[in-house]
PDB file of C-alpha atoms in Angstrom:
ATOM      1  CA  UNK A  11     124.123 111.205 105.962  1.00 79.00           C
ATOM      2  CA  UNK A  12     123.253 109.106 103.231  1.00 94.00           C
ATOM      3  CA  UNK A  13     124.102 109.079  99.571  1.00 98.00           C
ATOM      4  CA  UNK A  14     121.311 108.877  97.092  1.00 98.00           C
ATOM      5  CA  UNK A  15     121.713 107.659  93.359  1.00 98.00           C
ATOM      6  CA  UNK A  16     119.121 108.628  91.153  1.00 98.00           C
ATOM      7  CA  UNK A  17     118.149 107.242  87.743  1.00 98.00           C
ATOM      8  CA  UNK A  18     115.806 109.859  86.134  1.00 97.00           C
ATOM      9  CA  UNK A  19     115.628 113.634  86.798  1.00 96.00           C
ATOM     10  CA  UNK A  20     111.703 113.787  85.474  1.00 95.00           C
ATOM     11  CA  UNK A  21     109.411 115.111  88.389  1.00 96.00           C
ATOM     12  CA  UNK A  22     109.845 112.127  90.616  1.00 97.00           C
ATOM     13  CA  UNK A  23     113.319 111.839  90.387  1.00 98.00           C
ATOM     14  CA  UNK A  24     114.410 115.537  90.917  1.00 98.00           C
ATOM     15  CA  UNK A  25     111.849 116.128  94.012  1.00 98.00           C
ATOM     16  CA  UNK A  26     113.119 113.141  95.452  1.00 98.00           C
ATOM     17  CA  UNK A  27     116.549 114.742  95.059  1.00 98.00           C
ATOM     18  CA  UNK A  28     115.336 118.523  96.535  1.00 98.00           C
ATOM     19  CA  UNK A  29     114.133 116.697  99.348  1.00 98.00           C
ATOM     20  CA  UNK A  30     117.182 114.371  99.791  1.00 98.00           C
ATOM     21  CA  UNK A  31     119.436 117.345  99.733  1.00 98.00           C
ATOM     22  CA  UNK A  32     117.169 119.732 102.094  1.00 97.00           C
ATOM     23  CA  UNK A  33     117.817 117.048 104.707  1.00 97.00           C
ATOM     24  CA  UNK A  34     121.518 116.952 103.800  1.00 95.00           C
ATOM     25  CA  UNK A  35     121.858 113.715 102.290  1.00 98.00           C
ATOM     26  CA  UNK A  36     124.172 113.485  98.882  1.00 98.00           C
ATOM     27  CA  UNK A  37     122.593 112.940  95.802  1.00 98.00           C
ATOM     28  CA  UNK A  38     123.804 111.500  92.644  1.00 98.00           C
ATOM     29  CA  UNK A  39     121.518 112.543  89.707  1.00 98.00           C
ATOM     30  CA  UNK A  40     122.044 111.016  86.278  1.00 98.00           C
ATOM     31  CA  UNK A  41     119.401 110.023  82.946  1.00 96.00           C
ATOM     32  CA  UNK A  42     120.476 108.518  79.946  1.00 92.00           C
ATOM     33  CA  UNK A  43     121.447 111.457  77.937  1.00 94.00           C
ATOM     34  CA  UNK A  44     124.729 112.206  80.492  1.00 95.00           C
ATOM     35  CA  UNK A  45     125.604 114.448  83.233  1.00 97.00           C
ATOM     36  CA  UNK A  46     126.312 117.299  81.108  1.00 97.00           C
ATOM     37  CA  UNK A  47     122.784 117.644  80.820  1.00 97.00           C
ATOM     38  CA  UNK A  48     121.719 117.921  84.213  1.00 97.00           C
ATOM     39  CA  UNK A  49     124.168 120.474  85.169  1.00 96.00           C
ATOM     40  CA  UNK A  50     121.693 123.188  85.741  1.00 97.00           C
ATOM     41  CA  UNK A  51     119.532 121.117  87.518  1.00 97.00           C
ATOM     42  CA  UNK A  52     122.551 119.930  90.211  1.00 97.00           C
ATOM     43  CA  UNK A  53     123.443 123.763  90.592  1.00 97.00           C
ATOM     44  CA  UNK A  54     119.858 124.590  91.626  1.00 96.00           C
ATOM     45  CA  UNK A  55     119.680 121.714  94.090  1.00 97.00           C
ATOM     46  CA  UNK A  56     123.210 123.189  95.752  1.00 96.00           C
ATOM     47  CA  UNK A  57     126.362 121.767  97.021  1.00 95.00           C
ATOM     48  CA  UNK A  58     125.037 118.489  98.072  1.00 97.00           C
ATOM     49  CA  UNK A  59     124.054 117.456  94.406  1.00 98.00           C
ATOM     50  CA  UNK A  60     126.288 116.223  91.444  1.00 98.00           C
ATOM     51  CA  UNK A  61     125.063 115.181  88.271  1.00 98.00           C
ATOM     52  CA  UNK A  62     126.979 111.977  87.180  1.00 98.00           C
ATOM     53  CA  UNK A  63     126.555 108.783  84.898  1.00 97.00           C
ATOM     54  CA  UNK A  64     124.096 106.484  85.442  1.00 97.00           C
ATOM     55  CA  UNK A  65     126.623 103.690  86.363  1.00 97.00           C
ATOM     56  CA  UNK A  66     128.656 106.225  88.897  1.00 98.00           C
ATOM     57  CA  UNK A  67     124.776 106.948  90.402  1.00 98.00           C
ATOM     58  CA  UNK A  68     124.415 103.316  90.792  1.00 98.00           C
ATOM     59  CA  UNK A  69     128.029 102.076  92.584  1.00 98.00           C
ATOM     60  CA  UNK A  70     128.200 104.963  94.833  1.00 98.00           C
ATOM     61  CA  UNK A  71     124.604 105.184  95.894  1.00 98.00           C
ATOM     62  CA  UNK A  72     123.700 103.818  99.032  1.00 98.00           C
ATOM     63  CA  UNK A  73     120.264 103.505  98.005  1.00 98.00           C
ATOM     64  CA  UNK A  74     119.300 103.954  94.277  1.00 98.00           C
ATOM     65  CA  UNK A  75     115.808 105.456  92.986  1.00 98.00           C
ATOM     66  CA  UNK A  76     114.773 104.149  89.668  1.00 98.00           C
ATOM     67  CA  UNK A  77     112.599 107.177  88.589  1.00 97.00           C
ATOM     68  CA  UNK A  78     112.234 106.593  84.570  1.00 97.00           C
ATOM     69  CA  UNK A  79     109.474 105.061  82.489  1.00 95.00           C
ATOM     70  CA  UNK A  80     108.695 101.680  83.312  1.00 96.00           C
ATOM     71  CA  UNK A  81     109.350 100.841  79.370  1.00 95.00           C
ATOM     72  CA  UNK A  82     112.732 101.669  79.849  1.00 96.00           C
ATOM     73  CA  UNK A  83     113.936  99.470  82.643  1.00 97.00           C
ATOM     74  CA  UNK A  84     115.062  97.247  79.789  1.00 96.00           C
ATOM     75  CA  UNK A  85     117.819  99.541  79.463  1.00 96.00           C
ATOM     76  CA  UNK A  86     119.198  99.586  83.034  1.00 97.00           C
ATOM     77  CA  UNK A  87     122.653  97.901  83.473  1.00 97.00           C
ATOM     78  CA  UNK A  88     122.312  94.919  85.630  1.00 97.00           C
ATOM     79  CA  UNK A  89     126.018  93.826  86.909  1.00 97.00           C
ATOM     80  CA  UNK A  90     126.424  97.633  89.347  1.00 97.00           C
ATOM     81  CA  UNK A  91     123.320  97.069  90.945  1.00 98.00           C
ATOM     82  CA  UNK A  92     124.245  93.947  92.574  1.00 97.00           C
ATOM     83  CA  UNK A  93     123.257  94.066  96.759  1.00 97.00           C
ATOM     84  CA  UNK A  94     122.015  97.636  95.923  1.00 98.00           C
ATOM     85  CA  UNK A  95     118.691  98.663  97.530  1.00 98.00           C
ATOM     86  CA  UNK A  96     116.458 100.088  95.048  1.00 98.00           C
ATOM     87  CA  UNK A  97     113.560 102.346  95.498  1.00 98.00           C
ATOM     88  CA  UNK A  98     110.903 101.677  92.613  1.00 98.00           C
ATOM     89  CA  UNK A  99     108.531 104.567  91.837  1.00 97.00           C
ATOM     90  CA  UNK A 100     106.956 103.425  89.004  1.00 95.00           C
ATOM     91  CA  UNK A 101     103.139 103.326  87.704  1.00 94.00           C
ATOM     92  CA  UNK A 102     102.341 101.350  84.834  1.00 95.00           C
ATOM     93  CA  UNK A 103     100.578 103.631  82.112  1.00 93.00           C
ATOM     94  CA  UNK A 104     100.192 101.827  78.617  1.00 93.00           C
ATOM     95  CA  UNK A 105      99.530 105.148  76.661  1.00 92.00           C
ATOM     96  CA  UNK A 106     103.067 105.658  77.946  1.00 93.00           C
ATOM     97  CA  UNK A 107     104.639 102.276  77.968  1.00 95.00           C
ATOM     98  CA  UNK A 108     102.516 100.289  75.866  1.00 95.00           C
ATOM     99  CA  UNK A 109     101.084  97.224  76.255  1.00 95.00           C
ATOM    100  CA  UNK A 110     102.967  94.805  78.967  1.00 95.00           C
ATOM    101  CA  UNK A 111     100.714  91.555  78.753  1.00 95.00           C
ATOM    102  CA  UNK A 112     101.782  90.184  82.091  1.00 95.00           C
ATOM    103  CA  UNK A 113     100.432  93.182  83.676  1.00 95.00           C
ATOM    104  CA  UNK A 114      97.426  93.318  81.751  1.00 95.00           C
ATOM    105  CA  UNK A 115      96.526  90.113  83.157  1.00 94.00           C
ATOM    106  CA  UNK A 116      97.519  90.996  86.650  1.00 94.00           C
ATOM    107  CA  UNK A 117     100.093  87.989  86.792  1.00 95.00           C
ATOM    108  CA  UNK A 118     102.829  90.422  88.387  1.00 96.00           C
ATOM    109  CA  UNK A 119     103.568  93.814  89.349  1.00 97.00           C
ATOM    110  CA  UNK A 120     105.417  96.699  88.201  1.00 97.00           C
ATOM    111  CA  UNK A 121     108.080  96.475  91.045  1.00 98.00           C
ATOM    112  CA  UNK A 122     108.481  92.592  90.345  1.00 98.00           C
ATOM    113  CA  UNK A 123     109.096  93.540  86.815  1.00 98.00           C
ATOM    114  CA  UNK A 124     112.046  95.642  88.036  1.00 98.00           C
ATOM    115  CA  UNK A 125     113.142  93.054  90.488  1.00 98.00           C
ATOM    116  CA  UNK A 126     113.442  90.548  87.360  1.00 98.00           C
ATOM    117  CA  UNK A 127     115.521  92.996  85.752  1.00 98.00           C
ATOM    118  CA  UNK A 128     117.877  93.249  88.501  1.00 98.00           C
ATOM    119  CA  UNK A 129     117.731  89.485  89.862  1.00 98.00           C
ATOM    120  CA  UNK A 130     120.859  90.630  92.626  1.00 97.00           C
ATOM    121  CA  UNK A 131     119.252  94.026  93.862  1.00 98.00           C
ATOM    122  CA  UNK A 132     116.697  94.235  96.715  1.00 98.00           C
ATOM    123  CA  UNK A 133     113.692  96.466  95.080  1.00 98.00           C
ATOM    124  CA  UNK A 134     111.737  98.263  97.243  1.00 98.00           C
ATOM    125  CA  UNK A 135     108.589 100.053  96.260  1.00 98.00           C
ATOM    126  CA  UNK A 136     108.253 103.708  97.169  1.00 98.00           C
ATOM    127  CA  UNK A 137     107.401 107.321  95.764  1.00 98.00           C
ATOM    128  CA  UNK A 138     104.748 105.933  93.557  1.00 97.00           C
ATOM    129  CA  UNK A 139     101.852 107.274  95.208  1.00 96.00           C
ATOM    130  CA  UNK A 140     102.729 110.575  95.762  1.00 98.00           C
ATOM    131  CA  UNK A 141     102.533 113.788  93.551  1.00 98.00           C
ATOM    132  CA  UNK A 142     106.086 114.444  92.900  1.00 97.00           C
ATOM    133  CA  UNK A 143     105.688 118.151  93.806  1.00 98.00           C
ATOM    134  CA  UNK A 144     104.248 117.452  97.574  1.00 98.00           C
ATOM    135  CA  UNK A 145     107.858 114.868  98.417  1.00 98.00           C
ATOM    136  CA  UNK A 146     109.895 117.909  99.245  1.00 98.00           C
ATOM    137  CA  UNK A 147     107.015 119.982 100.786  1.00 98.00           C
ATOM    138  CA  UNK A 148     104.394 117.352 102.323  1.00 98.00           C
ATOM    139  CA  UNK A 149     107.103 115.945 105.435  1.00 97.00           C
ATOM    140  CA  UNK A 150     106.253 116.670 109.313  1.00 98.00           C
ATOM    141  CA  UNK A 151     108.292 115.791 112.184  1.00 97.00           C
ATOM    142  CA  UNK A 152     107.901 112.584 113.744  1.00 95.00           C
ATOM    143  CA  UNK A 153     104.924 112.253 115.903  1.00 95.00           C
ATOM    144  CA  UNK A 154     102.767 114.952 114.400  1.00 97.00           C
ATOM    145  CA  UNK A 155      99.238 113.449 114.328  1.00 96.00           C
ATOM    146  CA  UNK A 156      98.936 114.727 110.397  1.00 97.00           C
ATOM    147  CA  UNK A 157     101.824 113.156 109.431  1.00 98.00           C
ATOM    148  CA  UNK A 158     101.580 111.635 105.724  1.00 98.00           C
ATOM    149  CA  UNK A 159     102.523 108.145 105.071  1.00 98.00           C
ATOM    150  CA  UNK A 160     104.003 106.414 102.241  1.00 98.00           C
ATOM    151  CA  UNK A 161     103.491 102.852 101.413  1.00 98.00           C
ATOM    152  CA  UNK A 162     106.215 100.428 100.951  1.00 98.00           C
ATOM    153  CA  UNK A 163     106.701  96.692  99.545  1.00 98.00           C
ATOM    154  CA  UNK A 164     109.556  94.516  99.431  1.00 98.00           C
ATOM    155  CA  UNK A 165     110.990  90.966  99.358  1.00 98.00           C
ATOM    156  CA  UNK A 166     113.660  91.924 101.831  1.00 98.00           C
ATOM    157  CA  UNK A 167     113.374  93.430 105.405  1.00 98.00           C
ATOM    158  CA  UNK A 168     116.640  94.873 105.532  1.00 98.00           C
ATOM    159  CA  UNK A 169     116.219  96.649 102.608  1.00 98.00           C
ATOM    160  CA  UNK A 170     112.565  97.985 103.520  1.00 98.00           C
ATOM    161  CA  UNK A 171     114.336  99.273 106.906  1.00 98.00           C
ATOM    162  CA  UNK A 172     116.917 101.104 105.279  1.00 98.00           C
ATOM    163  CA  UNK A 173     114.053 102.571 103.042  1.00 98.00           C
ATOM    164  CA  UNK A 174     111.778 103.320 106.059  1.00 98.00           C
ATOM    165  CA  UNK A 175     114.713 105.264 107.659  1.00 98.00           C
ATOM    166  CA  UNK A 176     115.061 107.498 104.530  1.00 98.00           C
ATOM    167  CA  UNK A 177     111.301 108.414 104.273  1.00 98.00           C
ATOM    168  CA  UNK A 178     111.243 109.074 108.064  1.00 98.00           C
ATOM    169  CA  UNK A 179     113.847 111.344 107.853  1.00 98.00           C
ATOM    170  CA  UNK A 180     112.297 113.223 104.789  1.00 98.00           C
ATOM    171  CA  UNK A 181     109.103 113.385 107.092  1.00 98.00           C
ATOM    172  CA  UNK A 182     106.758 110.840 106.453  1.00 98.00           C
ATOM    173  CA  UNK A 183     105.755 107.509 107.888  1.00 98.00           C
ATOM    174  CA  UNK A 184     106.133 104.275 106.313  1.00 98.00           C
ATOM    175  CA  UNK A 185     103.453 101.412 105.767  1.00 98.00           C
ATOM    176  CA  UNK A 186     104.526  98.126 104.887  1.00 98.00           C
ATOM    177  CA  UNK A 187     102.246  96.283 102.191  1.00 98.00           C
ATOM    178  CA  UNK A 188     104.235  93.325 102.404  1.00 98.00           C
ATOM    179  CA  UNK A 189     105.944  91.677  99.312  1.00 98.00           C
ATOM    180  CA  UNK A 190     106.469  93.227  96.114  1.00 98.00           C
ATOM    181  CA  UNK A 191     103.869  91.088  94.577  1.00 98.00           C
ATOM    182  CA  UNK A 192     101.237  93.015  97.207  1.00 98.00           C
ATOM    183  CA  UNK A 193     102.584  96.805  95.621  1.00 97.00           C
ATOM    184  CA  UNK A 194      99.657  96.676  93.178  1.00 97.00           C
ATOM    185  CA  UNK A 195      97.499  97.882  96.190  1.00 97.00           C
ATOM    186  CA  UNK A 196      98.553 101.502  96.056  1.00 97.00           C
ATOM    187  CA  UNK A 197      99.425 101.777  92.023  1.00 93.00           C
ATOM    188  CA  UNK A 198      97.484 104.198  89.476  1.00 91.00           C
ATOM    189  CA  UNK A 199      93.731 103.784  89.889  1.00 92.00           C
ATOM    190  CA  UNK A 200      93.305 102.311  93.299  1.00 95.00           C
ATOM    191  CA  UNK A 201      92.007 104.450  96.471  1.00 95.00           C
ATOM    192  CA  UNK A 202      95.526 105.405  97.896  1.00 96.00           C
ATOM    193  CA  UNK A 203      97.036 106.290  94.790  1.00 96.00           C
ATOM    194  CA  UNK A 204      97.950 109.988  95.184  1.00 96.00           C
ATOM    195  CA  UNK A 205      95.857 110.590  98.176  1.00 96.00           C
ATOM    196  CA  UNK A 206      97.234 112.277 101.347  1.00 98.00           C
ATOM    197  CA  UNK A 207      96.676 109.952 104.287  1.00 98.00           C
ATOM    198  CA  UNK A 208      97.742 109.044 108.001  1.00 98.00           C
ATOM    199  CA  UNK A 209      99.356 105.659 108.515  1.00 98.00           C
ATOM    200  CA  UNK A 210      96.036 104.346 110.068  1.00 98.00           C
ATOM    201  CA  UNK A 211      94.136 105.992 106.711  1.00 98.00           C
ATOM    202  CA  UNK A 212      96.594 104.006 104.657  1.00 98.00           C
ATOM    203  CA  UNK A 213      96.214 100.935 106.261  1.00 98.00           C
ATOM    204  CA  UNK A 214      92.494 100.969 105.775  1.00 97.00           C
ATOM    205  CA  UNK A 215      92.602 101.950 102.397  1.00 96.00           C
ATOM    206  CA  UNK A 216      94.763  99.357 101.231  1.00 97.00           C
ATOM    207  CA  UNK A 217      93.088  96.377 103.478  1.00 94.00           C
ATOM    208  CA  UNK A 218      90.239  95.437 101.483  1.00 91.00           C
ATOM    209  CA  UNK A 219      90.930  97.291  97.710  1.00 93.00           C
ATOM    210  CA  UNK A 220      90.307  95.295  94.612  1.00 92.00           C
ATOM    211  CA  UNK A 221      92.770  94.873  91.935  1.00 93.00           C
ATOM    212  CA  UNK A 222      92.778  97.235  88.995  1.00 89.00           C
ATOM    213  CA  UNK A 223      91.608  95.583  85.687  1.00 83.00           C
ATOM    214  CA  UNK A 224      94.436  97.273  83.459  1.00 78.00           C
ATOM    215  CA  UNK A 225      92.455  98.602  80.363  1.00 69.00           C
TER     216      UNK A 225
END
């Protein structure tokens, strides 16, 4: 059983939480407004979920999911994330996040921005290309020919292996895209984005994809 710290209780955060507690992981869920605003959600999730502060979710989580708008990552505290495995579920939406020149010029990726914000952590791209409501419902047993695959990317092999194990426990295969610099292959408007695929199909879709020009 793993303790999953979740920063952000929106669609992605709450649905990863639901999938995790369904598989008897402990969930510590937090948002910027404080744990008192998440009591109803925690009760709905059940005995394996607790509403906590952001710092407690970070410090006590074996893995931490960051599921907040990209424009808000600058508000994350840095020190508590030291040596943490951090799953990044973000995509760049200029209408929500404002223009970010480095992304507009394709000089970096959203996950590299998070890694730069949290330099002592180990960021792994995960959960960014699946519709949130399908996270608790689409998992299948290992070996099922229709098992859905989710992409990951990261610069640290051990961190990626831990995330692969978590995804496997939730019922998903994982396809490793390589370092964080390759995570753009499954972001908004790419062929794989929010598309249900098996591992082989996902590898095919991400092999020769063109990089999206941000508009």
